[in-house]
Amino acid sequence: IVVSILDDASTFTAPSVPVNAFNRTQNLNDVFVSVFNPSSTVHWPGNLKKYEFRNGRFIDANDQPAVDPATGFFASTAQSFWSAAPDGDRPAAGGAALQLPGYADGERNLYTNLAGGVLTSVGNAVSVNNAAITGQMLGGASETNFLPTDHPDGLPISDRNRIILWMRGMDLFDADDDDDILDTRHQMGDPLHVPPVPVIYGGTAANPDMVVYTATNDGYLHAIDPETGVELWSFVPSRLLGLMQAHYEDTVSSQRIYGLDGEITAATLNDDKQGGITGSERVVLIFGMRRGGDAYFAVDVTDRNNPELLWEIDSSTPGFAELGQTWSTPQHTKVRTGGGVRDVVIVGGGYDPGQDNSGYRVDNQGNAVYMIDIETGQLLWSAGQSGSHDLVLDDMEHAIPAPIRVVDVNGDGLASRLYFGDMGGRVWRIDIINGNSGAALAKGGMIADLGAAAVAEAGNTPTAADLRRFYAQADIVDVNQAGYPRFVAVNIGSGYRAHPLNTNIDERFFSIRDFAVNYVPENDDYDNPVLIDEMVDITGSQSIDIGSSARGWSLDMVASGGEKVLGRSITFDGVIYFTSFAPGSGGNACNAVAGVNRLYAINLYTGESQWEDVEFIELQQGGIAPQVQLYYVPEDSDGDGKEEGKVVACSAGECPEAPGGDPLKHSYWTQDGAQ
């Protein structure tokens, strides 16, 4: 699956159909794909589509390969499920957009939250009959009627009513060119950075009872039936109603409008580890807005047909003053604090839009970490530079848009440790001391200083090459290998996501070794962070001796100008997989040209490439490839009737077999032991 992101402050677009992200259901073969179509107008069309993943390939509804291997894009002949005709190269065609319900009241379930958290209450209906929704709320729309005075249903045609009807899906601008403005507008907004999230409520592997959730930049959270593609309901937070007039008017603009663009986390509370949602189990969706704003939302979807908004926080909420744009994907975990075990989400403080400017800076937004009670939205703990935080870290002066990596060190089901990077090129570790609260709940500090912040700390002026930033989640590996002291490998790559066409920064991929595995360091133990010159440089070498006591290694991304890492890595069987992107020559913010994507597979211990005779695999797709996903492909390779299989590393529609190792076999455990 390929991705081409009009990422943040840049205006890079792809020459063909971009695919944002995909998510495969556990133990199933369905793959749900978010697609979008870059546009010069305010309202971008997008979609959610369904394909099948089989034997390492993506298959369409006609049992044919969906991706053109020569380009890495969906083929024009591909037909997604839920679609009536081939739609592979047309993002807005087919898919869930085709299956949207009619716009009339009673047909489409569209909610907001003007009347409390029970979204299905009458006061939360997005309907022309809901007087609580005023024209002013919708962006200043006029409520004065004009000729013709009556809608066919007897409703006055004011701007306010037109916008609401458009929101519900009335085709007022004849988007389908059928000369009928009273039919349904089969159009969704774009899920630019939102992978779809499937929640399995029950059923069987062959026939799962499931709902797929996605969010879009026109401000909608959608609940989709995966069998039919029909929308069950959608939710527009009241804070985003003010954007609707701009989406409705859809004027030509150089400014991108963002709505709900933050990744969704589906948290199961009271999880009994059995299939489905039963008994006292609950499912809560937690998501942010990314460039759409500084809020996080929690929506209870335990009853898929009766969603409830549990809480909403932003930078005006007490304790969250440093919350920036909510880029950091919420991480669900458990901690023991305040006398009991609590389900929490942990988020980075987010993004400071000042980082869109290319020079070095310290930030006043986003330079914090927050722990939030999932059920109540209560702030339980925070870390940051100011004295208002429970854990005060003087050097935490840069925004943290990356997802926090949460680690359970001792296997007790509770969060033990956090790792994350920031916009200054720094990497942090925080240890959770379960059973405590407030300032006693955690200790931590900086473990590596690998960017411009280190240069500034030394009293020098950072150059453009020094401006490494960490947007991606750290990849954590507990290494207990013969010949090495035990350590935690913290794998992370730098890349300026706000400007993917940048060619001035010396971007690198790092594998940092944290040797403090079995204890909680004191604050003084963080006085000696790893510096870039202390790491072994493996660039261009296939036989370098890293050594077992090295503090880590780094790979300079120099295969072509502007090469950078824009997603997280993933480690399997001692091999680190990640993609890089380099912009094509001659491209700029107004002229998109194909770039170059590379897939790396590097030995965690030696730094050697694990691809046979090559340093990397160059992918066909020229947009920005997504981060690597590893999939298990079952097969019976030796004909003994027992399922074996291989692991493939997928990105941009290509799925090469993971190098090395023996074929995998299913294993099962019972109360009596492994089988």
XYZ file of C-alpha atoms in Angstrom:
675
model
C 0.000 0.000 0.000
C 1.367 3.410 -0.910
C 1.101 6.763 0.744
C 1.523 10.264 -0.535
C 1.029 12.859 2.131
C 0.419 16.509 1.541
C 2.241 16.705 4.798
C 1.591 19.689 6.961
C 3.308 22.913 5.900
C 4.465 21.648 2.513
C 2.301 21.408 -0.585
C 3.828 18.270 -2.038
C 1.325 16.241 -4.018
C 1.493 12.973 -5.866
C 1.165 12.435 -9.603
C -1.380 9.677 -9.111
C -3.765 8.236 -6.536
C -2.286 8.456 -3.051
C -3.213 5.969 -0.384
C -2.958 7.283 3.125
C -2.804 4.282 5.381
C -4.206 0.879 5.977
C -5.113 -1.351 8.855
C -5.578 -5.082 8.811
C -7.948 -6.771 11.218
C -6.345 -9.229 13.610
C -6.241 -12.790 12.236
C -8.333 -11.769 9.234
C -7.558 -10.906 5.633
C -9.562 -7.691 5.247
C -7.541 -4.531 4.676
C -9.207 -1.146 5.012
C -7.579 1.660 3.053
C -7.948 5.410 3.487
C -7.554 7.381 0.267
C -7.660 11.059 -0.598
C -7.348 13.369 -3.564
C -5.181 16.500 -3.129
C -7.067 19.584 -4.255
C -6.536 23.290 -4.684
C -9.843 24.003 -2.961
C -10.798 23.909 0.682
C -12.749 20.645 0.661
C -10.676 17.593 -0.246
C -12.522 14.436 -1.255
C -11.463 11.229 0.459
C -12.707 7.721 1.032
C -12.426 4.445 2.905
C -12.060 1.299 0.796
C -11.754 -2.395 1.447
C -9.364 -4.876 -0.153
C -8.113 -8.339 0.758
C -4.575 -9.257 1.772
C -3.674 -12.715 0.505
C -0.319 -14.464 0.085
C 1.578 -11.210 0.395
C -0.548 -9.306 -2.145
C -3.511 -6.959 -2.065
C -6.494 -8.449 -3.909
C -9.579 -6.649 -5.190
C -13.251 -7.615 -5.319
C -12.707 -9.431 -8.627
C -9.963 -11.633 -7.170
C -7.278 -9.705 -9.057
C -4.123 -7.926 -7.805
C -5.125 -4.429 -6.708
C -1.741 -2.697 -6.948
C 0.125 -2.086 -10.191
C 3.651 -3.466 -9.478
C 5.196 -1.088 -12.012
C 4.030 2.033 -10.180
C 3.146 1.026 -6.615
C -0.244 2.747 -7.027
C -3.637 1.090 -7.202
C -4.361 -0.105 -10.711
C -7.078 1.592 -12.757
C -8.660 -1.834 -13.251
C -8.849 -2.593 -9.508
C -12.292 -2.686 -7.944
C -12.484 -2.302 -4.196
C -15.139 -4.068 -2.170
C -18.288 -1.954 -1.590
C -17.823 -0.525 -5.124
C -19.960 -1.122 -8.195
C -17.191 -0.700 -10.801
C -13.386 -0.397 -11.054
C -12.269 2.522 -8.892
C -8.639 1.818 -8.015
C -7.206 5.013 -9.508
C -10.079 7.281 -8.391
C -10.054 8.076 -4.669
C -13.515 9.618 -4.507
C -15.232 6.823 -6.455
C -16.816 3.776 -4.866
C -15.902 2.743 -1.344
C -17.701 3.973 1.756
C -18.512 7.265 0.016
C -20.688 5.371 -2.462
C -22.558 3.733 0.426
C -23.361 6.878 2.427
C -26.994 6.918 3.627
C -29.521 9.429 2.334
C -29.382 12.913 3.800
C -32.949 13.061 5.143
C -33.634 12.992 8.870
C -34.150 9.378 9.858
C -31.779 8.112 7.157
C -28.369 9.457 8.164
C -27.314 9.524 11.822
C -25.185 12.674 12.125
C -24.384 13.994 15.602
C -22.589 16.816 17.366
C -22.209 17.553 21.098
C -24.175 20.700 21.901
C -26.432 18.882 24.385
C -24.076 16.727 26.436
C -22.173 13.529 25.863
C -25.028 11.235 24.788
C -24.586 11.835 21.077
C -27.873 10.219 20.073
C -29.930 12.707 22.100
C -32.275 14.965 20.107
C -30.311 18.076 21.018
C -27.188 16.664 19.364
C -28.751 15.890 15.986
C -27.199 17.760 13.071
C -30.513 18.663 11.520
C -32.203 21.787 10.212
C -34.829 21.112 12.890
C -32.284 21.514 15.704
C -32.584 25.192 16.587
C -29.523 24.946 18.829
C -27.350 24.901 15.671
C -27.216 28.509 14.540
C -25.794 30.017 11.388
C -23.157 31.729 13.521
C -21.959 28.364 14.804
C -21.539 27.137 11.239
C -19.081 29.890 10.345
C -21.318 32.933 10.285
C -23.894 31.651 7.792
C -26.902 33.854 7.135
C -30.228 32.655 8.497
C -32.185 34.969 6.211
C -34.336 33.181 3.664
C -34.038 33.987 -0.030
C -35.892 32.954 -3.188
C -36.959 30.344 -3.889
C -38.281 30.406 -0.354
C -39.173 26.766 0.120
C -37.209 23.556 0.053
C -39.181 20.600 -1.417
C -39.633 19.352 2.151
C -41.080 22.687 3.238
C -37.850 23.990 4.791
C -36.759 27.576 4.184
C -33.632 27.833 2.051
C -31.319 29.916 4.193
C -27.532 29.613 4.136
C -27.749 28.007 7.552
C -30.120 25.313 6.292
C -28.177 24.750 3.102
C -24.985 24.112 5.072
C -26.721 21.651 7.382
C -28.290 19.819 4.440
C -24.892 19.763 2.718
C -23.328 18.366 5.903
C -25.957 15.637 5.928
C -25.101 14.797 2.319
C -27.494 16.697 0.067
C -25.872 17.220 -3.340
C -26.497 20.966 -3.506
C -23.665 21.602 -5.960
C -24.395 18.593 -8.165
C -21.055 16.910 -7.487
C -22.105 13.887 -9.562
C -23.145 16.018 -12.591
C -26.555 14.382 -12.911
C -28.499 17.689 -12.927
C -30.117 16.727 -9.634
C -29.303 18.714 -6.498
C -31.834 16.872 -4.357
C -30.081 13.500 -4.402
C -27.380 12.237 -2.031
C -23.847 13.610 -2.228
C -21.625 10.520 -2.132
C -18.578 12.336 -0.839
C -16.403 12.073 2.265
C -13.615 14.281 3.521
C -9.988 13.199 3.396
C -8.445 10.942 6.082
C -5.007 12.418 5.450
C -3.136 10.973 8.432
C -5.743 8.622 9.908
C -5.378 4.851 9.495
C -8.790 3.173 9.834
C -9.353 1.321 13.118
C -11.410 -1.907 13.162
C -13.135 -2.953 16.382
C -14.339 -6.570 16.593
C -17.449 -6.873 18.758
C -17.862 -10.634 18.374
C -18.602 -13.226 15.731
C -16.036 -15.636 14.321
C -12.857 -15.357 12.296
C -14.849 -16.314 9.213
C -17.681 -13.934 10.004
C -16.538 -11.216 12.414
C -18.968 -8.758 13.941
C -17.057 -5.560 13.379
C -17.162 -1.786 12.915
C -14.440 0.252 11.224
C -13.806 3.779 12.513
C -12.056 6.565 10.657
C -11.837 10.361 10.902
C -11.593 12.991 8.192
C -10.490 16.573 7.723
C -13.994 17.877 7.166
C -14.415 17.151 10.884
C -16.256 13.800 10.881
C -15.662 10.658 12.909
C -17.272 7.871 10.830
C -18.496 4.436 11.971
C -18.622 2.069 8.970
C -20.137 -1.401 8.573
C -17.256 -3.459 7.071
C -19.541 -5.856 5.238
C -21.510 -3.267 3.307
C -19.453 -0.073 3.639
C -22.563 1.730 4.923
C -22.069 4.447 7.517
C -23.757 3.632 10.836
C -23.294 7.142 12.202
C -20.868 10.040 12.200
C -19.921 12.675 14.753
C -18.778 16.275 14.205
C -17.437 17.884 17.415
C -19.182 21.179 18.095
C -15.843 23.013 18.057
C -15.554 22.138 14.344
C -18.993 23.359 13.270
C -17.434 26.736 12.517
C -15.468 25.214 9.632
C -18.534 24.019 7.787
C -19.276 27.184 5.825
C -15.745 27.131 4.383
C -16.107 23.454 3.416
C -19.514 24.176 1.916
C -18.305 27.125 -0.164
C -15.157 25.206 -1.191
C -13.274 28.167 -2.625
C -9.847 27.968 -4.231
C -7.279 28.436 -1.471
C -3.600 27.961 -0.757
C -4.447 27.248 2.890
C -5.259 23.710 3.944
C -8.175 23.232 6.375
C -7.655 20.449 8.896
C -10.373 18.947 11.066
C -10.026 15.516 12.712
C -6.615 14.450 11.424
C -5.228 12.647 14.473
C -4.801 8.884 14.606
C -7.431 6.935 16.545
C -6.632 4.620 19.460
C -9.246 1.993 20.340
C -8.865 1.081 24.022
C -10.614 -1.971 25.501
C -11.345 -1.506 29.205
C -11.836 -4.493 31.534
C -10.374 -6.639 28.772
C -10.945 -10.336 29.440
C -8.543 -11.294 26.587
C -11.327 -13.195 24.850
C -12.684 -12.400 21.408
C -15.266 -9.680 21.058
C -16.709 -7.130 23.477
C -18.680 -8.905 26.173
C -19.659 -8.591 29.817
C -18.131 -5.575 31.528
C -15.755 -4.789 28.660
C -15.901 -1.319 27.151
C -14.396 0.193 24.002
C -13.301 3.816 23.972
C -11.902 5.683 20.970
C -9.345 8.364 21.863
C -8.123 10.705 19.148
C -6.655 14.138 18.560
C -6.830 16.701 15.778
C -3.239 17.006 14.556
C -3.175 20.318 12.635
C -6.902 20.684 13.199
C -6.413 21.947 16.754
C -5.230 21.277 20.296
C -7.994 18.965 21.559
C -8.270 15.285 22.431
C -11.604 13.435 22.500
C -12.754 10.162 24.088
C -15.853 8.490 22.608
C -17.339 5.360 24.174
C -18.464 3.008 21.380
C -19.230 -0.058 23.509
C -22.729 0.159 22.088
C -21.891 0.780 18.453
C -25.245 2.425 17.790
C -25.215 4.716 20.832
C -21.855 6.525 21.014
C -21.108 8.714 24.024
C -18.560 11.517 24.272
C -16.842 10.873 27.616
C -14.578 13.902 27.662
C -12.845 16.580 25.628
C -9.691 18.432 26.685
C -7.588 21.184 25.141
C -4.959 23.745 26.157
C -7.587 25.721 28.099
C -8.278 22.713 30.359
C -6.541 23.149 33.746
C -3.177 21.377 33.744
C -2.862 21.236 29.936
C -1.603 24.745 29.215
C 1.358 23.506 27.159
C -0.720 21.218 24.961
C 0.037 22.013 21.321
C -1.489 20.661 18.150
C -2.505 17.140 19.110
C -0.233 15.040 16.884
C 0.815 12.437 19.449
C -1.248 9.261 19.012
C -2.696 8.308 22.439
C -1.094 5.198 23.939
C -3.420 3.069 26.082
C -1.873 1.433 29.115
C -2.445 0.832 32.831
C -0.749 2.300 35.895
C -1.190 1.826 39.626
C -1.681 5.232 41.181
C -4.071 6.878 43.595
C -4.820 3.609 45.361
C -5.702 1.436 42.382
C -5.005 0.385 38.815
C -6.318 2.831 36.238
C -6.687 2.737 32.456
C -4.838 5.717 31.058
C -3.630 7.209 27.819
C -0.202 8.796 27.588
C 0.424 11.496 24.995
C 3.214 13.817 24.013
C 2.469 17.520 24.334
C 2.074 17.799 20.562
C 3.382 20.092 17.864
C 4.345 23.752 17.973
C 3.565 25.225 14.514
C 6.607 27.423 14.954
C 8.566 24.317 13.934
C 7.259 24.887 10.402
C 9.974 27.540 10.184
C 13.237 25.933 9.207
C 15.562 27.464 11.818
C 16.432 26.206 15.286
C 14.051 27.190 18.066
C 12.844 26.222 21.501
C 9.100 25.750 21.859
C 6.407 27.033 24.192
C 3.803 24.519 23.028
C 4.031 20.762 23.024
C 7.076 20.401 25.295
C 5.367 18.135 27.829
C 4.058 14.610 28.412
C 0.596 13.926 29.857
C -1.051 10.903 31.509
C -4.865 11.021 31.320
C -7.527 8.819 32.895
C -9.432 7.270 29.981
C -12.818 7.214 31.688
C -12.836 10.712 33.147
C -10.261 12.794 31.257
C -8.600 13.644 34.583
C -4.941 14.638 34.391
C -3.099 12.139 36.590
C 0.504 13.146 35.944
C 2.644 15.259 33.626
C 6.264 16.021 32.814
C 7.666 19.213 31.355
C 9.973 22.168 31.756
C 7.790 24.388 33.891
C 7.367 24.007 37.609
C 3.688 23.172 37.249
C 4.500 19.593 36.208
C 4.927 16.586 38.487
C 8.258 15.740 36.875
C 10.221 18.887 36.046
C 12.837 18.397 33.322
C 14.761 21.607 32.630
C 15.916 20.488 29.174
C 12.449 19.537 27.921
C 12.218 22.664 25.788
C 11.105 21.181 22.458
C 7.713 19.983 21.251
C 6.888 16.260 21.358
C 4.537 15.359 18.479
C 5.642 11.710 18.408
C 3.623 8.887 19.955
C 5.124 7.861 23.300
C 6.542 4.326 23.374
C 5.202 2.626 26.508
C 7.104 -0.411 27.821
C 6.025 -2.996 30.397
C 9.433 -4.108 31.676
C 8.419 -6.830 34.141
C 5.292 -8.187 32.421
C 2.843 -7.212 35.161
C 0.500 -5.463 32.738
C 1.427 -1.990 33.978
C 3.429 0.734 32.241
C 7.011 0.711 33.470
C 8.906 2.963 31.102
C 8.405 5.603 28.410
C 10.713 6.415 25.485
C 10.242 9.275 22.993
C 12.020 11.861 20.858
C 11.414 15.580 20.363
C 11.855 18.429 17.881
C 15.336 19.293 19.179
C 16.744 15.867 18.290
C 16.651 14.664 21.882
C 15.554 11.226 23.111
C 14.025 10.732 26.561
C 13.379 7.956 29.054
C 10.902 8.138 31.928
C 10.392 5.347 34.490
C 6.956 4.886 36.091
C 7.082 3.859 39.755
C 3.736 2.131 40.148
C 1.975 2.599 43.468
C 3.120 6.200 43.815
C 1.397 9.374 42.651
C 2.213 12.968 41.808
C 5.918 13.843 41.810
C 6.793 10.390 43.183
C 5.161 8.550 40.265
C 8.076 8.908 37.827
C 11.755 9.666 37.343
C 13.468 10.351 34.059
C 15.733 12.327 31.827
C 17.431 12.666 28.465
C 19.329 9.620 27.189
C 20.523 11.021 23.835
C 21.134 14.484 22.371
C 21.462 14.037 18.620
C 20.358 17.264 16.960
C 20.534 21.030 17.034
C 19.728 21.227 20.751
C 23.061 19.567 21.546
C 24.893 22.119 19.405
C 23.119 24.996 21.129
C 23.750 23.428 24.555
C 27.480 23.428 23.775
C 27.325 27.181 23.111
C 27.484 26.967 19.319
C 25.074 28.100 16.633
C 23.262 25.173 14.987
C 23.598 24.939 11.222
C 20.860 23.821 8.846
C 22.442 20.352 8.740
C 22.051 19.953 12.527
C 18.255 20.395 12.578
C 17.271 16.770 13.080
C 13.758 16.304 14.465
C 12.020 13.174 15.750
C 8.377 12.912 14.678
C 8.072 9.116 14.729
C 7.542 6.733 17.608
C 10.654 5.012 18.941
C 11.053 1.306 18.180
C 12.118 -0.493 21.376
C 13.912 -3.851 21.555
C 14.960 -5.657 24.745
C 18.297 -7.245 23.760
C 19.458 -10.264 25.737
C 21.909 -11.772 23.261
C 24.981 -13.918 23.868
C 28.140 -11.845 23.554
C 26.413 -8.587 24.498
C 25.597 -6.989 27.823
C 21.847 -6.714 28.175
C 20.516 -3.443 26.788
C 17.432 -1.787 25.349
C 17.832 -0.695 21.740
C 16.000 2.549 21.043
C 15.652 2.763 17.254
C 14.513 6.035 15.729
C 15.000 7.997 12.507
C 14.945 11.735 11.879
C 13.054 13.487 9.096
C 11.474 16.922 8.695
C 7.841 15.877 8.203
C 6.645 19.461 7.995
C 8.848 19.931 4.900
C 9.482 16.562 3.206
C 11.172 18.321 0.270
C 13.906 19.740 2.525
C 17.418 18.769 1.414
C 19.563 20.727 3.886
C 19.369 18.581 7.017
C 21.808 15.758 7.749
C 19.102 13.214 8.555
C 20.077 9.929 10.199
C 18.743 6.677 11.565
C 19.901 5.825 15.095
C 20.041 2.708 17.227
C 20.734 3.926 20.772
C 21.769 1.448 23.452
C 20.312 2.000 26.920
C 22.228 -0.247 29.322
C 20.203 0.718 32.427
C 17.809 -2.177 31.918
C 17.004 -3.561 35.352
C 16.868 -0.469 37.542
C 15.444 3.042 37.711
C 18.224 5.604 37.216
C 18.477 8.580 39.512
C 18.329 12.080 38.065
C 22.116 12.445 38.166
C 22.465 9.402 35.920
C 21.144 11.462 33.004
C 24.027 13.941 32.992
C 25.806 12.097 30.176
C 23.411 11.621 27.227
C 24.637 9.899 24.089
C 26.015 12.392 21.558
C 26.133 11.869 17.831
C 29.935 11.699 17.722
C 29.894 8.874 20.285
C 27.871 6.588 18.049
C 29.472 4.205 15.552
C 28.868 5.436 12.006
C 27.823 2.454 9.867
C 27.234 4.485 6.702
C 28.455 2.727 3.577
C 30.000 -0.199 5.434
C 29.016 -3.853 5.419
C 31.715 -5.135 7.778
C 32.277 -2.534 10.497
C 32.864 -3.730 14.075
C 30.340 -1.928 16.256
C 31.434 -3.633 19.461
C 29.316 -4.889 22.301
C 29.980 -1.882 24.544
C 29.199 0.818 21.956
C 26.568 3.369 22.947
C 24.836 2.752 19.627
C 25.196 3.295 15.900
C 23.934 5.730 13.289
C 23.289 5.541 9.559
C 23.653 8.758 7.569
C 20.772 9.019 5.091
C 22.859 9.960 2.053
C 21.733 7.549 -0.681
C 20.368 10.642 -2.466
C 19.855 14.304 -1.615
C 17.279 15.037 1.049
C 16.816 11.411 2.132
C 14.939 11.235 5.416
C 12.989 8.862 7.663
C 9.319 9.830 7.977
C 7.885 6.880 9.917
C 8.689 4.507 12.726
C 10.829 1.410 12.289
C 9.868 -2.109 13.325
C 12.260 -4.834 14.496
C 11.730 -8.545 13.910
C 14.169 -11.383 14.552
C 17.066 -8.982 15.099
C 16.434 -6.997 11.894
C 15.282 -3.354 11.856
C 12.945 -2.443 8.979
C 12.178 1.137 7.960
C 11.487 3.229 4.875
C 13.109 6.443 3.746
C 11.988 9.124 1.317
C 14.038 11.445 -0.870
C 12.404 14.178 -2.983
C 12.786 14.025 -6.744
C 15.018 16.548 -8.462
C 13.293 19.576 -9.947
C 10.312 19.409 -7.607
C 9.078 22.231 -5.421
C 6.009 23.219 -3.434
C 4.079 23.972 -6.632
C 5.460 21.264 -8.917
C 5.292 17.685 -7.712
C 7.722 15.170 -9.148
C 8.208 11.547 -8.214
C 10.536 10.986 -5.271
C 12.448 7.885 -4.210
C 11.398 5.472 -1.452
C 13.787 2.906 -0.022
C 13.164 -0.068 2.244
C 16.003 -0.863 4.658
C 16.587 -4.070 6.634
C 19.521 -3.625 9.035
C 20.976 -6.061 11.534
C 20.375 -4.682 15.020
C 23.733 -5.911 16.339
C 26.121 -5.411 13.434
C 24.546 -2.638 11.384
C 24.814 -4.738 8.222
C 22.155 -4.715 5.513
C 20.181 -7.948 5.481
C 19.059 -7.651 1.864
C 21.146 -9.890 -0.341
C 23.975 -7.922 -2.006
C 22.218 -4.538 -1.703
C 22.039 -1.827 0.949
C 18.315 -1.252 0.444
C 15.399 -2.072 -1.841
C 14.190 0.828 -3.953
C 10.390 0.872 -4.106
C 8.439 1.636 -7.252
C 6.072 4.201 -5.776
C 7.213 7.807 -6.048
C 5.055 9.434 -3.377
C 5.848 9.158 0.320
C 5.785 5.490 1.317
C 4.217 4.517 4.651
C 6.042 2.940 7.534
C 6.683 -0.784 7.245
C 4.034 -3.314 8.263
C 5.050 -6.922 8.890
C 2.585 -9.646 7.911
C 2.582 -13.378 8.424
C 1.772 -15.246 5.196
C 0.653 -18.844 5.925
C 1.690 -21.688 3.640
C 2.626 -25.374 3.716
C 6.011 -25.151 2.044
C 7.162 -28.741 2.667
C 3.838 -30.466 1.974
C 3.567 -32.147 5.368
C 0.065 -30.828 5.919
C 1.217 -28.501 8.688
C 0.957 -24.795 8.225
C 4.253 -22.976 8.037
C 4.741 -19.479 6.824
C 6.915 -16.533 6.097
C 6.985 -12.936 7.194
C 6.801 -10.187 4.590
C 7.756 -6.536 5.058
C 5.138 -4.409 3.270
C 5.307 -0.806 2.177
C 4.067 1.038 -0.916
C 2.356 -2.046 -2.310
C 5.508 -4.178 -2.238
C 5.966 -7.031 0.234
C 9.426 -8.610 0.020
C 10.061 -11.594 2.259
C 11.807 -10.740 5.505
C 15.395 -11.987 5.202
C 16.894 -14.792 7.268
C 15.433 -17.176 9.796
C 13.561 -20.450 9.480
C 9.928 -20.704 8.329
C 7.520 -19.805 11.108
C 5.108 -22.340 12.529
C 1.990 -21.718 14.575
C 2.401 -22.573 18.238
C -0.341 -22.869 20.805
C -0.323 -22.713 24.567
C -2.573 -24.407 27.031
C -2.674 -24.692 30.786
C -0.375 -27.697 30.451
C 2.267 -25.983 28.352
C 3.244 -25.084 24.799
C 2.486 -27.225 21.761
